[in-house]
PDB file of C-alpha atoms and ligand atoms in Angstrom:
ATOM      1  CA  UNK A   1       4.123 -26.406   6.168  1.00 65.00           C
ATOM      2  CA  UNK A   2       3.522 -25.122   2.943  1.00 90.00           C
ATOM      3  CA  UNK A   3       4.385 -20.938   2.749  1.00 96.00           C
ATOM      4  CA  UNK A   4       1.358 -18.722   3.026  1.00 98.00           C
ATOM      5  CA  UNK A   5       0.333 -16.627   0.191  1.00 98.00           C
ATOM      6  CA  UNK A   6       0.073 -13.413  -0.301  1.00 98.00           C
ATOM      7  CA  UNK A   7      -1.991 -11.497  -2.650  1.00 98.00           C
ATOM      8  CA  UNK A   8      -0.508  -8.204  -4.150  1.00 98.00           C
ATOM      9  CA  UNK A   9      -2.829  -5.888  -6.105  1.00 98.00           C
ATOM     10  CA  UNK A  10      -1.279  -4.197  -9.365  1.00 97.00           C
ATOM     11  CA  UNK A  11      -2.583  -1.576 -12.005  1.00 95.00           C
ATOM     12  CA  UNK A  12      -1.597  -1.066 -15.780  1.00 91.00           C
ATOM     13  CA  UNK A  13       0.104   0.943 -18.170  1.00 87.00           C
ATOM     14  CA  UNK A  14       0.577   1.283 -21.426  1.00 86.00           C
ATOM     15  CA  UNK A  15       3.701   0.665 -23.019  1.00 86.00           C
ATOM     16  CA  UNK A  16       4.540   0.683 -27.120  1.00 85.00           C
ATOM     17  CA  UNK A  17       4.513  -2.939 -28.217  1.00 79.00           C
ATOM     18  CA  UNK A  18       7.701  -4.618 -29.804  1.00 78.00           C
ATOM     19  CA  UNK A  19       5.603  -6.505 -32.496  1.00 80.00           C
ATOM     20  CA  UNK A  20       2.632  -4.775 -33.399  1.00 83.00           C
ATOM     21  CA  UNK A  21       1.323  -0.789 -34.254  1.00 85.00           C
ATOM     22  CA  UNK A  22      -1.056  -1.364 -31.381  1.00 88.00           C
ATOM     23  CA  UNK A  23       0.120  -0.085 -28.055  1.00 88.00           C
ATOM     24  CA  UNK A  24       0.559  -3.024 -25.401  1.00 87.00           C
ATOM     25  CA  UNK A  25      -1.816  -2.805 -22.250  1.00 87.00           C
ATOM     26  CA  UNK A  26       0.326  -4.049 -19.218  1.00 89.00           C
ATOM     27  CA  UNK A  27      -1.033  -5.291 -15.454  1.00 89.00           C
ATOM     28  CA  UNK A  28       1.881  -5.708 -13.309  1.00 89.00           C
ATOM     29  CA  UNK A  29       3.674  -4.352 -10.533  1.00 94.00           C
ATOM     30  CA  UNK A  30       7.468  -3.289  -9.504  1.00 95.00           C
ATOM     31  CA  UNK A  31       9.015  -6.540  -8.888  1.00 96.00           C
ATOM     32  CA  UNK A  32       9.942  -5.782  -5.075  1.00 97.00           C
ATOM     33  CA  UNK A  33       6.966  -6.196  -3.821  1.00 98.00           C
ATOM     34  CA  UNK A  34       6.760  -9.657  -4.636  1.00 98.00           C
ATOM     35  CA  UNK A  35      10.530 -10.425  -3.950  1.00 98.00           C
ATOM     36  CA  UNK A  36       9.872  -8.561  -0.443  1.00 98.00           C
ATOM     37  CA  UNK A  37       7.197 -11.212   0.489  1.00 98.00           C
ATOM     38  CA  UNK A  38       9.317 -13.959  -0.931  1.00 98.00           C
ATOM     39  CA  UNK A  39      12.214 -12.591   1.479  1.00 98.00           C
ATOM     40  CA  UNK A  40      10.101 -12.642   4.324  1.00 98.00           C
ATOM     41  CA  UNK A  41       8.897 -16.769   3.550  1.00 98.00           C
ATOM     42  CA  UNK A  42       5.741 -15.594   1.774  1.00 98.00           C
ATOM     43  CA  UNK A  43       4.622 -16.628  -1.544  1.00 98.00           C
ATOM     44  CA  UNK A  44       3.293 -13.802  -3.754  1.00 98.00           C
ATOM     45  CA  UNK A  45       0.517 -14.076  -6.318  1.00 97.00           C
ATOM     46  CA  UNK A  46      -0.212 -10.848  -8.249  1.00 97.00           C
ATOM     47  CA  UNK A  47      -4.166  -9.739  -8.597  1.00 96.00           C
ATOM     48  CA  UNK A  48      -4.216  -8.266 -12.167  1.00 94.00           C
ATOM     49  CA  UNK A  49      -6.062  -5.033 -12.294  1.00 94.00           C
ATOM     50  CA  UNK A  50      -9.932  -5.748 -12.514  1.00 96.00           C
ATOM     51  CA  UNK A  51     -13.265  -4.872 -11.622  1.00 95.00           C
ATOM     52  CA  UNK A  52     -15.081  -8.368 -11.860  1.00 97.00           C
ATOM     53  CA  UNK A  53     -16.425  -8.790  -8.189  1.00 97.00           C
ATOM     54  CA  UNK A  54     -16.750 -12.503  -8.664  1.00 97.00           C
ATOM     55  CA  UNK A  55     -12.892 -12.618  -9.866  1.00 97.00           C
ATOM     56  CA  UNK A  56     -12.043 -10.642  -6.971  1.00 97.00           C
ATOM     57  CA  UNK A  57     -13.942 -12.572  -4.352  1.00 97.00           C
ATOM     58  CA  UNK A  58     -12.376 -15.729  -5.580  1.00 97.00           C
ATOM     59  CA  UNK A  59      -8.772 -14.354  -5.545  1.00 97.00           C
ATOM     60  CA  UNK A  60      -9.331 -12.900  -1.915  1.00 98.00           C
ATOM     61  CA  UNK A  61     -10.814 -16.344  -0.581  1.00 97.00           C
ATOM     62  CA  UNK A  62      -7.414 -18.458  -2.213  1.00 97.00           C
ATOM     63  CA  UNK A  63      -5.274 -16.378   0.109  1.00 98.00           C
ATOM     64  CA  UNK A  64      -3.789 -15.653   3.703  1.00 98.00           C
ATOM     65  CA  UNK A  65      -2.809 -12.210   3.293  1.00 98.00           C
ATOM     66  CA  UNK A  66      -3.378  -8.625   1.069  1.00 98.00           C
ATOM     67  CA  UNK A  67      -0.806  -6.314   0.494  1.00 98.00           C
ATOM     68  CA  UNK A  68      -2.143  -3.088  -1.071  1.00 98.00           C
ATOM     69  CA  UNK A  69       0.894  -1.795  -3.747  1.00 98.00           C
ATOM     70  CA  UNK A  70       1.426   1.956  -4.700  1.00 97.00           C
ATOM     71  CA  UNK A  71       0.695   3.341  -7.734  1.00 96.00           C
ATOM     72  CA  UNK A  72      -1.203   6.412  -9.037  1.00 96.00           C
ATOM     73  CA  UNK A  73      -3.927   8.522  -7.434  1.00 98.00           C
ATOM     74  CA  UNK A  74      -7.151   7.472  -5.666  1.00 98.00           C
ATOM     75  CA  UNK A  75     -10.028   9.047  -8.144  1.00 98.00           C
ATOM     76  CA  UNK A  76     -10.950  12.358  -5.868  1.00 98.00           C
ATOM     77  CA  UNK A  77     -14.792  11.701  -6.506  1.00 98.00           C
ATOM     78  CA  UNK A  78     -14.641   9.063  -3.995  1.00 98.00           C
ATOM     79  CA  UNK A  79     -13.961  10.565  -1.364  1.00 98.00           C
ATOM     80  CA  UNK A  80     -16.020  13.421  -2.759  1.00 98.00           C
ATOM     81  CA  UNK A  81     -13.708  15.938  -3.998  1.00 98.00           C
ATOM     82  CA  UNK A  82     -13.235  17.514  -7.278  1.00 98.00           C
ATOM     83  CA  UNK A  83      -9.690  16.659  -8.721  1.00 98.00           C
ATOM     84  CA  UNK A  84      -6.682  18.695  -7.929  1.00 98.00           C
ATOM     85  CA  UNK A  85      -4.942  20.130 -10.889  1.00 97.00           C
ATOM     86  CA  UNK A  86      -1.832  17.920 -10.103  1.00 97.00           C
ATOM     87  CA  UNK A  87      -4.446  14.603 -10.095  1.00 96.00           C
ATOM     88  CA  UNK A  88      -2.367  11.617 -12.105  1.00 95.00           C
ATOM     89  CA  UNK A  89      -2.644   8.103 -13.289  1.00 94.00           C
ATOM     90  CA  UNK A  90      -6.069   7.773 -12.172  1.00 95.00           C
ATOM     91  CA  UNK A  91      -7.826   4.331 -12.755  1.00 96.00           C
ATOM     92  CA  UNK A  92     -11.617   3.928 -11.852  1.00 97.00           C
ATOM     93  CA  UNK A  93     -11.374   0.195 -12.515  1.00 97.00           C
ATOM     94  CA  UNK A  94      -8.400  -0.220 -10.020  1.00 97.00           C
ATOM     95  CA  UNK A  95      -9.885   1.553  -7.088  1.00 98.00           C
ATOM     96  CA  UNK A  96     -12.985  -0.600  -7.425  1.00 98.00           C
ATOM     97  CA  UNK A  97     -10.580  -3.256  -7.173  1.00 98.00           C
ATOM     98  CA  UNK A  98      -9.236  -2.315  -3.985  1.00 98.00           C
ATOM     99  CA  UNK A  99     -11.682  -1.296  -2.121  1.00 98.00           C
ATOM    100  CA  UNK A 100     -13.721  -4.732  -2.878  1.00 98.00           C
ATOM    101  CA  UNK A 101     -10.313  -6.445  -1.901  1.00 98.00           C
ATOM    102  CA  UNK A 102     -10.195  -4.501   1.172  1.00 98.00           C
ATOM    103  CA  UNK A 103     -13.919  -5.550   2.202  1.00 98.00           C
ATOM    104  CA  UNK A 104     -13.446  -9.171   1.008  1.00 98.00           C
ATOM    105  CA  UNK A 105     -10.157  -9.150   3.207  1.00 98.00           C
ATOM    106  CA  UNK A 106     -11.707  -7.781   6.050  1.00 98.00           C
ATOM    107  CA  UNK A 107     -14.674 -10.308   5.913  1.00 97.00           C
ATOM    108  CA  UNK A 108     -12.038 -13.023   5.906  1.00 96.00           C
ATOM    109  CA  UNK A 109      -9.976 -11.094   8.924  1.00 96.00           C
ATOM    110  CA  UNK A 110      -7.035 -11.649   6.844  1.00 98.00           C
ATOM    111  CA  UNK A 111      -3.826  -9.221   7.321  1.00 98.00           C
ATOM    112  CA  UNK A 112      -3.362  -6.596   5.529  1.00 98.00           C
ATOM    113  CA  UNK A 113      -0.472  -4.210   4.383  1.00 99.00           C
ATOM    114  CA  UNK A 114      -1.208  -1.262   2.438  1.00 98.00           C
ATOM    115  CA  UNK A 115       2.043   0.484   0.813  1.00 98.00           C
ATOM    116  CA  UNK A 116       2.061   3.945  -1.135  1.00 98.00           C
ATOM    117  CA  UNK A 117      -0.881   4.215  -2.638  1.00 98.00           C
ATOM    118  CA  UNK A 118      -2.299   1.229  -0.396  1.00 98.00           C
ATOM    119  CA  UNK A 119      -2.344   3.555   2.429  1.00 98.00           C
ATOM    120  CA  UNK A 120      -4.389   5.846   0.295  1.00 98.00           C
ATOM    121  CA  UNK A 121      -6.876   3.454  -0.947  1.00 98.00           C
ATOM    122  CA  UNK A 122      -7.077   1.481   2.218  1.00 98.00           C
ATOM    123  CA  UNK A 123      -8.081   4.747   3.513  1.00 98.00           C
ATOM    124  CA  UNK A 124     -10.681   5.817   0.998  1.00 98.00           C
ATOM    125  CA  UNK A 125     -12.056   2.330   0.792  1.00 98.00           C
ATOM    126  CA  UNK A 126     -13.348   2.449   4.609  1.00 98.00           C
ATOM    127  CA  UNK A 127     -14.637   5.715   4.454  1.00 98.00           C
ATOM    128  CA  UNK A 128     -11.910   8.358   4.575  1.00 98.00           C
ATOM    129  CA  UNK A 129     -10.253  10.734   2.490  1.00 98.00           C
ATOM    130  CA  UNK A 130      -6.633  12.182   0.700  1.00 98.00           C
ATOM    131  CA  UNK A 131      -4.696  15.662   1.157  1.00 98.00           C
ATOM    132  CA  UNK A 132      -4.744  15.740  -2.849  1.00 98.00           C
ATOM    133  CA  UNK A 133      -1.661  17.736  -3.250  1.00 98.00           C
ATOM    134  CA  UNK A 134       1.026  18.069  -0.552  1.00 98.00           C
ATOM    135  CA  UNK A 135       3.049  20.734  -1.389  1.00 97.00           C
ATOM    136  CA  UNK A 136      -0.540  22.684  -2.525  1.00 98.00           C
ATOM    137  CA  UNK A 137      -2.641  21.931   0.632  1.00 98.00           C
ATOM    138  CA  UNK A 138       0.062  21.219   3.413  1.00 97.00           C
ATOM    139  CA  UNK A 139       1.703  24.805   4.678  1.00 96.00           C
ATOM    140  CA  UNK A 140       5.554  24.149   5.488  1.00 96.00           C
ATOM    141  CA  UNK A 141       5.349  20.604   3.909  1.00 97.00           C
ATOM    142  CA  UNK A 142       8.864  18.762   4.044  1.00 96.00           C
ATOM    143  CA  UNK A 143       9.701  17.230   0.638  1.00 95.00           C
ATOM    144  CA  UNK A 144       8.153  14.081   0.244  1.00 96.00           C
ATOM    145  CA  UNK A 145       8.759  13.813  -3.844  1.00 95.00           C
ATOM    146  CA  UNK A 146      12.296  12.394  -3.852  1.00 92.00           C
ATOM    147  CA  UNK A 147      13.929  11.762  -7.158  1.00 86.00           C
ATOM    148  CA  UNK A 148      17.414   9.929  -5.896  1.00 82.00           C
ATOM    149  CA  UNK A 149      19.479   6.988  -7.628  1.00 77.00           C
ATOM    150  CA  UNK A 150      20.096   5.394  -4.037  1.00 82.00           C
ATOM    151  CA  UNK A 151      17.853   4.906  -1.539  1.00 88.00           C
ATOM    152  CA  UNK A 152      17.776   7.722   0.589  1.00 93.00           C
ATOM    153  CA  UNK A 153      15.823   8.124   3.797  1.00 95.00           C
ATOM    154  CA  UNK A 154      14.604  11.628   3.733  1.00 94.00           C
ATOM    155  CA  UNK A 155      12.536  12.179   6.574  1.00 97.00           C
ATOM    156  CA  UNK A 156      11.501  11.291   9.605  1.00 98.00           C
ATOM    157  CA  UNK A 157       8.941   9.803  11.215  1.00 98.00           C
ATOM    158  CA  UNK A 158       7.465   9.729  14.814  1.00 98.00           C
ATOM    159  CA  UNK A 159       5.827   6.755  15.820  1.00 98.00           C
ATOM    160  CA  UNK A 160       3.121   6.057  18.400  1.00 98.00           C
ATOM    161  CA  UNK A 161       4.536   4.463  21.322  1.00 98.00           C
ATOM    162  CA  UNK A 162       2.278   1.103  21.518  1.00 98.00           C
ATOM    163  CA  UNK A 163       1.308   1.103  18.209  1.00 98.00           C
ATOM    164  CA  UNK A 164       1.207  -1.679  15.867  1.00 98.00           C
ATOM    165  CA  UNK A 165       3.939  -0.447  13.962  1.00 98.00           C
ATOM    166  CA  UNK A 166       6.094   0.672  16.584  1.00 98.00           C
ATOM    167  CA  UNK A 167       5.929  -3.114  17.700  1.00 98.00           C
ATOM    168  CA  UNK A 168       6.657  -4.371  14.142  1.00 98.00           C
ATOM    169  CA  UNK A 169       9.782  -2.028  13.657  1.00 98.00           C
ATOM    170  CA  UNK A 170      10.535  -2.063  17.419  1.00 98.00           C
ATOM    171  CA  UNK A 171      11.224   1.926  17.160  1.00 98.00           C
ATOM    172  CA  UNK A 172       9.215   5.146  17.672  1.00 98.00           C
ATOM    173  CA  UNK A 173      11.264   7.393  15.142  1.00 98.00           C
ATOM    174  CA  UNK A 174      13.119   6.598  12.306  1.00 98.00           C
ATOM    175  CA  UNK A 175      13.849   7.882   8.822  1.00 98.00           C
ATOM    176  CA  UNK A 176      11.650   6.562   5.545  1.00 97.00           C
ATOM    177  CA  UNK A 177      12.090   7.543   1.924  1.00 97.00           C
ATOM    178  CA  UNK A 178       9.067   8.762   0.256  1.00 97.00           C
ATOM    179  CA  UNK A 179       7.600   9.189  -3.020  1.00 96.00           C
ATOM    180  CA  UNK A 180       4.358  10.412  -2.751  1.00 97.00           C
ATOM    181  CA  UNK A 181       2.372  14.120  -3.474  1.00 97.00           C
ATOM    182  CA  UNK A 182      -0.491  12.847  -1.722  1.00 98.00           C
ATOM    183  CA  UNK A 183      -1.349  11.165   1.468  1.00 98.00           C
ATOM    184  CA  UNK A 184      -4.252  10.371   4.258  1.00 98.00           C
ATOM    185  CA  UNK A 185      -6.297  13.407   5.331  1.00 98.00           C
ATOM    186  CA  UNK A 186      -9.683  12.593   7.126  1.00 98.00           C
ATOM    187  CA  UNK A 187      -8.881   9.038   8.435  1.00 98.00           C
ATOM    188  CA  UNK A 188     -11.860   6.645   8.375  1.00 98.00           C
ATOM    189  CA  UNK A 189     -13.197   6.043  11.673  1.00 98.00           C
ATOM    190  CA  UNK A 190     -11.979   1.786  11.508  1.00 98.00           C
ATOM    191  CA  UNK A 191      -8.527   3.323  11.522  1.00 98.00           C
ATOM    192  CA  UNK A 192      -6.245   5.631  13.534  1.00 98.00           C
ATOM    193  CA  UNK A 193      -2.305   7.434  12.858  1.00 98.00           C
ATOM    194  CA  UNK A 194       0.319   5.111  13.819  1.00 98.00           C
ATOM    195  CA  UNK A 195       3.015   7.492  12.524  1.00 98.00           C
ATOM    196  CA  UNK A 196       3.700  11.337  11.105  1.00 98.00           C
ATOM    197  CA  UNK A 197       6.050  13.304   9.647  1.00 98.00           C
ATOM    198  CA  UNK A 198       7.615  16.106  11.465  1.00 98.00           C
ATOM    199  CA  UNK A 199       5.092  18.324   9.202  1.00 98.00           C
ATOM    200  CA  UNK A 200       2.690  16.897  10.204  1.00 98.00           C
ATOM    201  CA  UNK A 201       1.659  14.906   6.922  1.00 98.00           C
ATOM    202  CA  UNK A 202       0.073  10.981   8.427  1.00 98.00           C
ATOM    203  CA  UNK A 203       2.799   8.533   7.711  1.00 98.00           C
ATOM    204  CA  UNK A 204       0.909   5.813   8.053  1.00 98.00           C
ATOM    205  CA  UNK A 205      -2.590   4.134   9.761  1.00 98.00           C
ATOM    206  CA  UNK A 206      -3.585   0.513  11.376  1.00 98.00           C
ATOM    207  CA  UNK A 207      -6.992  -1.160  12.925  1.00 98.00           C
ATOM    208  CA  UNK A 208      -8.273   1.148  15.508  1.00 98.00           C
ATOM    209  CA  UNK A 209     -10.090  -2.391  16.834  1.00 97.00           C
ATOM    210  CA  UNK A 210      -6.552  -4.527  16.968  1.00 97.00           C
ATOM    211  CA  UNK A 211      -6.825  -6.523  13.211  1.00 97.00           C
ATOM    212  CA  UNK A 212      -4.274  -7.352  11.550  1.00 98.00           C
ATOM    213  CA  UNK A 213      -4.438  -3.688   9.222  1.00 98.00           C
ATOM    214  CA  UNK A 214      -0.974  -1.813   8.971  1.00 98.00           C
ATOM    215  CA  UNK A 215      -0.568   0.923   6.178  1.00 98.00           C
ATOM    216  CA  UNK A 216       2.814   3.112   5.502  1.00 98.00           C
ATOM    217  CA  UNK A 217       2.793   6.229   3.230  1.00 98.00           C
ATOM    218  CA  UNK A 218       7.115   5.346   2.442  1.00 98.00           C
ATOM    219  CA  UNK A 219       8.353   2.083   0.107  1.00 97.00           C
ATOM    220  CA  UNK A 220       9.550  -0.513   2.368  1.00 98.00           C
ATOM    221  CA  UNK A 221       9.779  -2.645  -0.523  1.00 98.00           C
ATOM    222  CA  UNK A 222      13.032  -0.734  -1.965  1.00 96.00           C
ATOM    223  CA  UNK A 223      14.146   0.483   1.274  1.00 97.00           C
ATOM    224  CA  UNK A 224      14.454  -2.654   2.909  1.00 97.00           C
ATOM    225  CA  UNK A 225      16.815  -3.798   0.598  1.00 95.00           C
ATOM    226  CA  UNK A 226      19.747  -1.425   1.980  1.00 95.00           C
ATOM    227  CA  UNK A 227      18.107  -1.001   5.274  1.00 97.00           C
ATOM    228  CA  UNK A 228      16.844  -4.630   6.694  1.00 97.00           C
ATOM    229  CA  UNK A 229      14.537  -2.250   9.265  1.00 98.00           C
ATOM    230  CA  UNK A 230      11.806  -2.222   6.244  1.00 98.00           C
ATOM    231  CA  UNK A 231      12.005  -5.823   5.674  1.00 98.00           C
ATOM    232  CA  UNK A 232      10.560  -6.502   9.439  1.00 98.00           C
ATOM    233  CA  UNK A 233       7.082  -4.908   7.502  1.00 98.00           C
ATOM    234  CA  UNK A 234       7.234  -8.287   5.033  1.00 98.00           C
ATOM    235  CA  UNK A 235       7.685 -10.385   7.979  1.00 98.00           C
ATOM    236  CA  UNK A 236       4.894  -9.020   9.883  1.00 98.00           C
ATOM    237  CA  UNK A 237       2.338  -9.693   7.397  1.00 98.00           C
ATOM    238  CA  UNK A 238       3.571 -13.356   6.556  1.00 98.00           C
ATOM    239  CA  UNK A 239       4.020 -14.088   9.773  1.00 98.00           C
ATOM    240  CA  UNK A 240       0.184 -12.991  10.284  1.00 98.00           C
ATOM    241  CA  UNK A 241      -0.957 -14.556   7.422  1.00 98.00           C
ATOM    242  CA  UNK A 242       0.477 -18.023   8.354  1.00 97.00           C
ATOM    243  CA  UNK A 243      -1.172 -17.462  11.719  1.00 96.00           C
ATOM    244  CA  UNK A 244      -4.706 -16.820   9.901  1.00 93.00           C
ATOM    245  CA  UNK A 245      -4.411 -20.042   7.872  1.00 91.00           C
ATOM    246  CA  UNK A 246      -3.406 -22.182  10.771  1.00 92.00           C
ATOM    247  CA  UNK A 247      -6.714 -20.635  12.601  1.00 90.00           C
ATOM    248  CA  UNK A 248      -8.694 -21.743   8.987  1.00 85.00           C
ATOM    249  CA  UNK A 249      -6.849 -25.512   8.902  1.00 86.00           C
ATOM    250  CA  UNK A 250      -8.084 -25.733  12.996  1.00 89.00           C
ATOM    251  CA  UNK A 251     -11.864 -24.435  12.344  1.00 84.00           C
ATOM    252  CA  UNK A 252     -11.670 -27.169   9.616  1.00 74.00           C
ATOM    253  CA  UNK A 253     -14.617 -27.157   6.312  1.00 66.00           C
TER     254      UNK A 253
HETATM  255 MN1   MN B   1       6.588  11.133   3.172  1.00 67.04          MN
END
C-alpha cells in the first residue's frame, strides 16, 4: 500500500542571495517536520506559502492528512485585536493560507495536526483567538521562550484524562519544550483544551465533536528526536490519514 501523504504548510523569509544584489525570497520549512512524518511511514509534501484558493483547494484534495507548522504570529486583526507591541513575523498571505487549508481539510474530514503556530492558526481559523504576549498578558507565566542548545523539556503539562491526546501519548502529564510568546486564548467553540501548563497557559486543543483535529503549543518535531514520546504525535496523524484514504479507495469515484 502506497504511504499516505501528508501536507505540511510553510511560510517565507528572506535571506541575502549568493548570486545576485537582490535579496532571495524563500518558502520552506525546518526540515523536521517533514523527516518526523517520514519517521512515522508518512510521505511529506510541503504547501509553499500562498493565497491562491484554487492552488490551495487542489493541494488539500491530493492529500490524506494536514499538519499545520509553526512559525511567526497570527495577524491580531483576525481575531480582532490591535497588535501587541511584541507582534513578529506577521504574514497576511500565510494566514489566508491556513485557514482555507483548515476549511478545505475539514470539508474532506481529513486529520489534522497543528504544531506551534498551527495551534494558533488552527485556532483563529475556526473562530477563536491568541493571548498575544505571554509574559505581558499571563500573571505568574512560567517561561515558555527557551533558548537551549539541547532539547530541554521545560515544563509541564497536565493532560485531560480521555482526551485525544492523552490516548495518543498514553500519559496525562509530562514535560514539553516550548518556544512560543503566544498561545490559544478564547478557544473556538469546534474545539476544546486537551492540555495546560501548570500556569495555566492552553497547551494544546482537539475536535470537541471526535475528528481527527489534535493541536500542541510545544515542537514535537525536535523533541521527538531525543524523546521517542513526541514521535507517537507523527504516528497518530499517519496512521489517521491512511485510515481516511482507505475510507476514500472503499467509497470508490
Ligand atoms: Mn509552553
Amino acid at each position: 500500500m502506497s504511504k499516505p501523504i501528508i501536507g505540511i504548510t510553510t511560510g517565507r523569509r528572506t535571506e541575502r542571495s549568493t548570486h545576485t544584489s537582490r535579496p532571495a525570497r524563500i518558502a520552506g520549512i525546518q526540515l523536521e517536520y517533514p523527516q518526523s512524518v517520514e519517521r512515522s511511514g508518512g510521505a511529506p509534501i510541503l504547501l509553499p506559502r500562498t493565497d491562491d484558493m484554487e492552488v490551495i483547494a487542489a493541494v488539500l484534495g491530493a492529500v490524506d492528512g494536514l499538519l499545520l507548522s509553526g512559525g511567526g504570529d497570527v495577524v491580531s486583526l483576525a481575531y480582532g485585536a490591535e497588535p501587541h507591541p511584541t507582534s513578529k513575523y506577521q504574514d497576511p498571505v500565510r494566514d489566508r493560507m491556513e485557514f482555507e487549508a483548515v476549511r478545505a481539510a475539514m470539508a474532506r474530514r481529513l486529520p489534522i495536526l497543528g504544531i506551534c503556530r498551527g495551534i494558533q492558526s488552527l485556532n483563529v481559523a475556526l473562530g477563536g483567538s491568541l493571548v498575544q504576549d505571554i509574559p505581558d498578558e499571563v500573571p505568574g507565566a512560567y517561561q515558555h521562550y527557551t533558548q537551549e542548545q539541547e532539547t530541554l523539556l521545560g515544563h509541564t503539562i497536565d493532560i485531560e484524562p480521555g482526551s485525544l491526546l492523552a490516548k495518543v501519548l498514553g500519559t496525562t502529564s509530562t514535560a514539553v519544550n516550548s518556544y512560543h510568546h503566544q498561545a490559544v486564548k478564547d478557544v473556538a467553540a469546534a474545539l476544546r483544551v486537551n492540555c495546560r501548563s501548570r500556569d495555566g497557559v492552553i497547551e494544546g486543543v482537539e475536535s470537541a465533536a471526535g475528528l481527527p483535529i489534535l493541536a500542541v503549543q510545544c515542537h514535537p518535531e525536535i523533541s521527538c528526536q531525543d524523546y521517542p514520546l513526541y514521535q507517537k504525535l507523527f504516528d497518530w496523524i499517519v496512521a489517521a490519514a491512511a485510515e481516511r484514504s482507505r475510507q476514500d479507495a472503499a467509497d470508490g469515484p
